[in-house]
Amino acid sequence: MAETKGTVFLERRSYRQRRLADLARALPVVGLLLMLIPLLWTQGAEDGTRTSRAIYWIFGVWAVLVCASGLLARGAERDEAAGPQPTRRESGGPPGRPGP
Amino acid sequence: MASLNLLIGVCLVYVAVLFAVAFAAERLAVRGNSHWLGSPLIYTLSLSIYCTAWTFYGAVGYAARSGLEYLTIYIGPSLVMVGWLWGVRKMVRIGRSQRITSIADLLSSRYGKSNLLAIFVTVLAVIGTTPYIALQLQSVTLSFAAFAATDPSVAMPDDSNLTALWVAAGLAFFTVLFGTRNLDANERHHGVVTAIALEAVVKLVALLAVGIFVVWGVGGGVAETMARIDASSLGHWEMASGRWSGLIFLSAAAFLCLPRMFQVLVVENDDESHLRTAVWAFPGYLMLMSLFVMPIAVTGLAMLPEGSNPDLFVLTVPLAEGRTGLAMLSFLGGFSSATSMVIVASIALSTMVSNHVVMPIWLRINGTGAMVSGDVRHVVMLARRLSIVGVLLLGYLYYRVSGGGTALAAIGLISFSGVAQILPALLGGLFWRGATRLGALCGLAVGFALWLWCLFLPSFGADVIVPARVLAEGPFGLAGLRPQALFGIEGIDPLVHGVLWSMLFNACTFFAVSTFTFPSPMERLQGAQFVNVFAHSNTPRGWQGGVAQSEDLMIMSQRILGAGQAQALFRNAAQQQGLPGYLPEPTAEFLQLLEREMSGSVGAATAHAMVSQIVGGASVSVEDLMAVADETAQMMEYSSQLEAKSDELIRTARQLRAANEKLTQLSVQKDAFLSQISHELRTPMTSIRAFSEILRDTDGLTVEERGRYSSIIHDEAIRLTRLLDDLLDLSVLENGQVSLNIRQGRLDEVLDRAVAAVLQGGGIALRRDRAAEAILLETDIDRLSQVFINLIANARKYCDAAQPSLTIAVRQRDRVVTVDFIDNGSGIASDAQEVIFEKFSRIGEGKAGGAGLGLAICREIMTRLYGTVAYLPGQGGAAFRVTLPARALMAAQ
């Protein structure tokens, strides 16, 4: 029984690792969308969105991106130290690009 | 007030410190203590050469002119790094596994090691980087001028070109000193990277210090500063949406394509795991660098008189507040930004120029190419140094021609859009196996041409290169070809316009041409390698080894890698092949390794060309492709070959073992024979000696005694003679030297003669069947009777029955005659039956003292007569069967 438990534990770890990698891949996409939100703001020298608010938004998103990618990279690193990293999935290109 | 001389002094001291740091770092790296140098922190800081003088001075100016748009330049690279799993990691892995030296090398390697493409990318990169270097020169020149303006003791020369020239010359000297110390770009410039990391810290600290001073020292806190920003002319969101998204894309593209970024990101990467730190730390660095830009810009706009250059606010705001120390720090920050960019960019460009332009030309001019005597390394070094000087000279010329008055950010963006033309070919090469060399070339050419026309040439200003009339009305009055309104579509921002059209046409041409052309085998191999770099990180076999001369290769690689390194490489390879000395077999694997090592020094295309000059051309056959495509089959074939070989070895070993056993047996037999012979000879000799001594020494012997002794001596002499005769006979028979006397005779007569010879005195009863014996033979009658005599004599001697009798039975069946001699004694024990035909084998204590050669002789005789003699067990006594072959029978019987 002990052996079976060990196997389950390892699979679970590599599964979580892959999901973390998925999250890391999604992060820049989410970040880009958030960074493009200023395009929707009202424009103009008089009634445009105030610059201080723009600064808070952009730097806020930026800081969140930095922290999130830092946490993800740290997490992946810890997992990698604990077990081998799956290499099968990494050969694909981004979506929308013609595959090999 | 700060004196200009003090400033120059500080600059020189700073440069000296940088040089000392670089020198110490290289010393540490040589000693192997590079774990600290190779840390992820240093790697991340070295990436910060992305932040040049454009960022340090230009970002504030940019913000003062266009508000928050400056952030796009830093958001793009941040997103690229955060999304490292998409592309950056793959680029780094490929760079490491293929020993890529530059972005041009990457594209050339990917598209079948094409040098034409490498040259194209190099030219594009040089032209694209030129405005960028001009930007650095301009910023340093401006900052000197800003300081000089506050120093009444020094009259700044009116001609700022002179300052720029001095700055350019100083930077060139510094870069040559720093960057061309070692040749192999993949040995990594530890010193440069460490110095750059230090500069990264200096510029961050300087900008943060000015920012903190502005927010808390001048502005009075965060809230007040924010309120002041909102109240200023930049207080509201005003953004051309095309520029916001377009510039984010452009900066992301440039981050991947800029030669200097490729240098620090890929080439100088010590360890892939450093990326894990860089993916969050680098965006964090960029964020900190841009954090205080807006407050400084707003403060500068409010504080300084109208018409001041906003690009210098970082410097002029502290100066205006009388903070000379802070201004000095700020100046050092800007100086750091400019120098680090120029150093790395010119190292990267000089590598590209020397590897892809100078070396191929040099090889072609020196016809015999790689085989010329002398050290190629000097040529490479010289090429790099001249390239560095050339690149800086071009930057200076751009500065002169453009007049030095343009906004820093505008210059930088021209540069960005130029190198971004590489992006389609780069991404296509990394992710699409269908991308071809021709597609990449066409895409680059179209994009480059459009960039030149729409962005680069107009960037000098109207009437400098492009006449104002052409700008306004198009060449030859063709309105559809106006540089800033292609196809007559007006109203787009000139930069977005140029980027949009050039990138669009570039990418479309690339995909279209790639789709309709067919890649060469080498391209397909490399394409598979690059696209699937994570699946298999080893290279395909490109070389047909065996023709190459190892010694020639050694001579060549010594000149490129240096004698020590080349010898170590060859020695290791030879050892791995199990060969002594320094010359390995030029196998495909070895040539591959050699080419890759050399490509670290001179680039993939040149290394490929050099090896092919000696080997006689790399050929990629369909077989090669299939072999690569199906490595499993290859492995299986190889292992089955091994298996066959090992089977053969096992068989040979078995045969050898058998031969060895036989030889050992023969040796044992020979020893036994010799000892038997000496024993047999010794016995009669002993009695002969004894009795002859008695006869000689004893007086008074009776006649009777003398007679008896003499007859003993005589008998023993006869026995010796007989023994020697037998031995001689056996040896003659065994050597096949016997001459047979074939004649006709009757079997019964032969038997009669034999019986008569042995049984003169009776002693054994004889039973014969005369009727069966009436057979006519044609054989050596005398030899046959010798066999019979021997067998009958044996029976008479050894038959131990009370009334001995011997039956001679003759039988003829299937034209084979058998003659059996059967006595009624106790026979021969079964274990002795096997050895009775061996020499000197005797059973029991012989009554008649035979030498034990009789049966051995019989067997030899019968073998010569093509018959056999064998013991016949189970006949109630000792029985021997003599078999005569059919040929001995008379056909006419």
JSON list of C-alpha atoms in Angstrom, two decimals, chain B residues 214-299:
[
{"chain": "B", "resi": 214, "resn": "VAL", "atom": "CA", "xyz": [11.72, 65.28, -6.25]},
{"chain": "B", "resi": 215, "resn": "VAL", "atom": "CA", "xyz": [8.78, 63.59, -4.51]},
{"chain": "B", "resi": 216, "resn": "TRP", "atom": "CA", "xyz": [9.74, 64.08, -0.87]},
{"chain": "B", "resi": 217, "resn": "GLY", "atom": "CA", "xyz": [12.36, 66.84, -1.09]},
{"chain": "B", "resi": 218, "resn": "VAL", "atom": "CA", "xyz": [10.67, 69.18, -3.54]},
{"chain": "B", "resi": 219, "resn": "GLY", "atom": "CA", "xyz": [7.12, 67.91, -3.84]},
{"chain": "B", "resi": 220, "resn": "GLY", "atom": "CA", "xyz": [6.42, 67.30, -0.18]},
{"chain": "B", "resi": 221, "resn": "GLY", "atom": "CA", "xyz": [5.09, 63.71, -0.35]},
{"chain": "B", "resi": 222, "resn": "VAL", "atom": "CA", "xyz": [3.21, 61.30, -2.56]},
{"chain": "B", "resi": 223, "resn": "ALA", "atom": "CA", "xyz": [-0.24, 62.84, -2.29]},
{"chain": "B", "resi": 224, "resn": "GLU", "atom": "CA", "xyz": [0.99, 66.35, -3.04]},
{"chain": "B", "resi": 225, "resn": "THR", "atom": "CA", "xyz": [3.06, 65.14, -5.99]},
{"chain": "B", "resi": 226, "resn": "MET", "atom": "CA", "xyz": [0.07, 63.27, -7.40]},
{"chain": "B", "resi": 227, "resn": "ALA", "atom": "CA", "xyz": [-2.06, 66.37, -7.03]},
{"chain": "B", "resi": 228, "resn": "ARG", "atom": "CA", "xyz": [0.59, 68.40, -8.81]},
{"chain": "B", "resi": 229, "resn": "ILE", "atom": "CA", "xyz": [0.69, 65.87, -11.65]},
{"chain": "B", "resi": 230, "resn": "ASP", "atom": "CA", "xyz": [-3.07, 66.03, -12.03]},
{"chain": "B", "resi": 231, "resn": "ALA", "atom": "CA", "xyz": [-2.95, 69.82, -12.05]},
{"chain": "B", "resi": 232, "resn": "SER", "atom": "CA", "xyz": [-0.21, 69.97, -14.69]},
{"chain": "B", "resi": 233, "resn": "SER", "atom": "CA", "xyz": [-0.60, 69.99, -18.44]},
{"chain": "B", "resi": 234, "resn": "LEU", "atom": "CA", "xyz": [-0.08, 66.22, -18.32]},
{"chain": "B", "resi": 235, "resn": "GLY", "atom": "CA", "xyz": [-2.87, 65.76, -15.78]},
{"chain": "B", "resi": 236, "resn": "HIS", "atom": "CA", "xyz": [-5.31, 63.95, -18.00]},
{"chain": "B", "resi": 237, "resn": "TRP", "atom": "CA", "xyz": [-5.22, 60.78, -20.03]},
{"chain": "B", "resi": 238, "resn": "GLU", "atom": "CA", "xyz": [-4.50, 61.73, -23.62]},
{"chain": "B", "resi": 239, "resn": "MET", "atom": "CA", "xyz": [-3.35, 58.82, -25.68]},
{"chain": "B", "resi": 240, "resn": "ALA", "atom": "CA", "xyz": [-3.49, 57.95, -29.33]},
{"chain": "B", "resi": 241, "resn": "SER", "atom": "CA", "xyz": [-4.69, 54.39, -28.86]},
{"chain": "B", "resi": 242, "resn": "GLY", "atom": "CA", "xyz": [-2.74, 53.22, -31.90]},
{"chain": "B", "resi": 243, "resn": "ARG", "atom": "CA", "xyz": [0.47, 54.41, -30.32]},
{"chain": "B", "resi": 244, "resn": "TRP", "atom": "CA", "xyz": [-0.26, 52.85, -26.92]},
{"chain": "B", "resi": 245, "resn": "SER", "atom": "CA", "xyz": [-0.81, 49.32, -28.25]},
{"chain": "B", "resi": 246, "resn": "GLY", "atom": "CA", "xyz": [1.58, 49.73, -31.18]},
{"chain": "B", "resi": 247, "resn": "LEU", "atom": "CA", "xyz": [4.46, 50.79, -28.95]},
{"chain": "B", "resi": 248, "resn": "ILE", "atom": "CA", "xyz": [3.84, 47.98, -26.48]},
{"chain": "B", "resi": 249, "resn": "PHE", "atom": "CA", "xyz": [4.13, 45.57, -29.40]},
{"chain": "B", "resi": 250, "resn": "LEU", "atom": "CA", "xyz": [7.15, 47.37, -30.83]},
{"chain": "B", "resi": 251, "resn": "SER", "atom": "CA", "xyz": [9.08, 47.40, -27.57]},
{"chain": "B", "resi": 252, "resn": "ALA", "atom": "CA", "xyz": [8.29, 43.72, -26.98]},
{"chain": "B", "resi": 253, "resn": "ALA", "atom": "CA", "xyz": [9.53, 42.88, -30.47]},
{"chain": "B", "resi": 254, "resn": "ALA", "atom": "CA", "xyz": [12.66, 44.99, -30.10]},
{"chain": "B", "resi": 255, "resn": "PHE", "atom": "CA", "xyz": [13.42, 43.40, -26.75]},
{"chain": "B", "resi": 256, "resn": "LEU", "atom": "CA", "xyz": [13.67, 40.02, -28.50]},
{"chain": "B", "resi": 257, "resn": "CYS", "atom": "CA", "xyz": [15.47, 41.28, -31.61]},
{"chain": "B", "resi": 258, "resn": "LEU", "atom": "CA", "xyz": [17.94, 43.88, -30.37]},
{"chain": "B", "resi": 259, "resn": "PRO", "atom": "CA", "xyz": [21.46, 42.48, -30.84]},
{"chain": "B", "resi": 260, "resn": "ARG", "atom": "CA", "xyz": [22.61, 43.69, -27.42]},
{"chain": "B", "resi": 261, "resn": "MET", "atom": "CA", "xyz": [19.57, 42.19, -25.67]},
{"chain": "B", "resi": 262, "resn": "PHE", "atom": "CA", "xyz": [20.21, 38.90, -27.43]},
{"chain": "B", "resi": 263, "resn": "GLN", "atom": "CA", "xyz": [23.81, 39.12, -26.26]},
{"chain": "B", "resi": 264, "resn": "VAL", "atom": "CA", "xyz": [22.95, 39.41, -22.56]},
{"chain": "B", "resi": 265, "resn": "LEU", "atom": "CA", "xyz": [19.75, 37.36, -22.64]},
{"chain": "B", "resi": 266, "resn": "VAL", "atom": "CA", "xyz": [21.02, 34.35, -24.61]},
{"chain": "B", "resi": 267, "resn": "VAL", "atom": "CA", "xyz": [24.75, 34.47, -25.27]},
{"chain": "B", "resi": 268, "resn": "GLU", "atom": "CA", "xyz": [25.87, 35.54, -21.80]},
{"chain": "B", "resi": 269, "resn": "ASN", "atom": "CA", "xyz": [23.40, 33.22, -20.11]},
{"chain": "B", "resi": 270, "resn": "ASP", "atom": "CA", "xyz": [25.36, 30.94, -17.79]},
{"chain": "B", "resi": 271, "resn": "ASP", "atom": "CA", "xyz": [22.52, 28.83, -16.54]},
{"chain": "B", "resi": 272, "resn": "GLU", "atom": "CA", "xyz": [19.03, 28.44, -17.85]},
{"chain": "B", "resi": 273, "resn": "SER", "atom": "CA", "xyz": [17.60, 28.47, -14.34]},
{"chain": "B", "resi": 274, "resn": "HIS", "atom": "CA", "xyz": [18.69, 32.11, -13.98]},
{"chain": "B", "resi": 275, "resn": "LEU", "atom": "CA", "xyz": [15.72, 32.93, -16.14]},
{"chain": "B", "resi": 276, "resn": "ARG", "atom": "CA", "xyz": [13.48, 32.01, -13.23]},
{"chain": "B", "resi": 277, "resn": "THR", "atom": "CA", "xyz": [14.80, 34.95, -11.28]},
{"chain": "B", "resi": 278, "resn": "ALA", "atom": "CA", "xyz": [14.95, 37.28, -14.25]},
{"chain": "B", "resi": 279, "resn": "VAL", "atom": "CA", "xyz": [11.30, 36.71, -15.18]},
{"chain": "B", "resi": 280, "resn": "TRP", "atom": "CA", "xyz": [10.09, 38.64, -12.17]},
{"chain": "B", "resi": 281, "resn": "ALA", "atom": "CA", "xyz": [13.15, 40.65, -11.18]},
{"chain": "B", "resi": 282, "resn": "PHE", "atom": "CA", "xyz": [13.64, 42.26, -14.57]},
{"chain": "B", "resi": 283, "resn": "PRO", "atom": "CA", "xyz": [10.05, 43.54, -14.85]},
{"chain": "B", "resi": 284, "resn": "GLY", "atom": "CA", "xyz": [10.47, 44.75, -11.29]},
{"chain": "B", "resi": 285, "resn": "TYR", "atom": "CA", "xyz": [13.62, 46.63, -12.28]},
{"chain": "B", "resi": 286, "resn": "LEU", "atom": "CA", "xyz": [11.85, 48.23, -15.24]},
{"chain": "B", "resi": 287, "resn": "MET", "atom": "CA", "xyz": [8.96, 49.22, -12.99]},
{"chain": "B", "resi": 288, "resn": "LEU", "atom": "CA", "xyz": [11.28, 50.91, -10.51]},
{"chain": "B", "resi": 289, "resn": "MET", "atom": "CA", "xyz": [13.11, 52.70, -13.32]},
{"chain": "B", "resi": 290, "resn": "SER", "atom": "CA", "xyz": [9.88, 54.18, -14.64]},
{"chain": "B", "resi": 291, "resn": "LEU", "atom": "CA", "xyz": [8.28, 54.87, -11.26]},
{"chain": "B", "resi": 292, "resn": "PHE", "atom": "CA", "xyz": [9.58, 58.42, -10.70]},
{"chain": "B", "resi": 293, "resn": "VAL", "atom": "CA", "xyz": [9.71, 59.52, -14.33]},
{"chain": "B", "resi": 294, "resn": "MET", "atom": "CA", "xyz": [6.37, 61.30, -14.26]},
{"chain": "B", "resi": 295, "resn": "PRO", "atom": "CA", "xyz": [7.03, 63.28, -11.03]},
{"chain": "B", "resi": 296, "resn": "ILE", "atom": "CA", "xyz": [10.43, 64.37, -12.32]},
{"chain": "B", "resi": 297, "resn": "ALA", "atom": "CA", "xyz": [8.91, 65.46, -15.63]},
{"chain": "B", "resi": 298, "resn": "VAL", "atom": "CA", "xyz": [6.13, 67.46, -13.97]},
{"chain": "B", "resi": 299, "resn": "THR", "atom": "CA", "xyz": [8.52, 69.04, -11.47]}
]
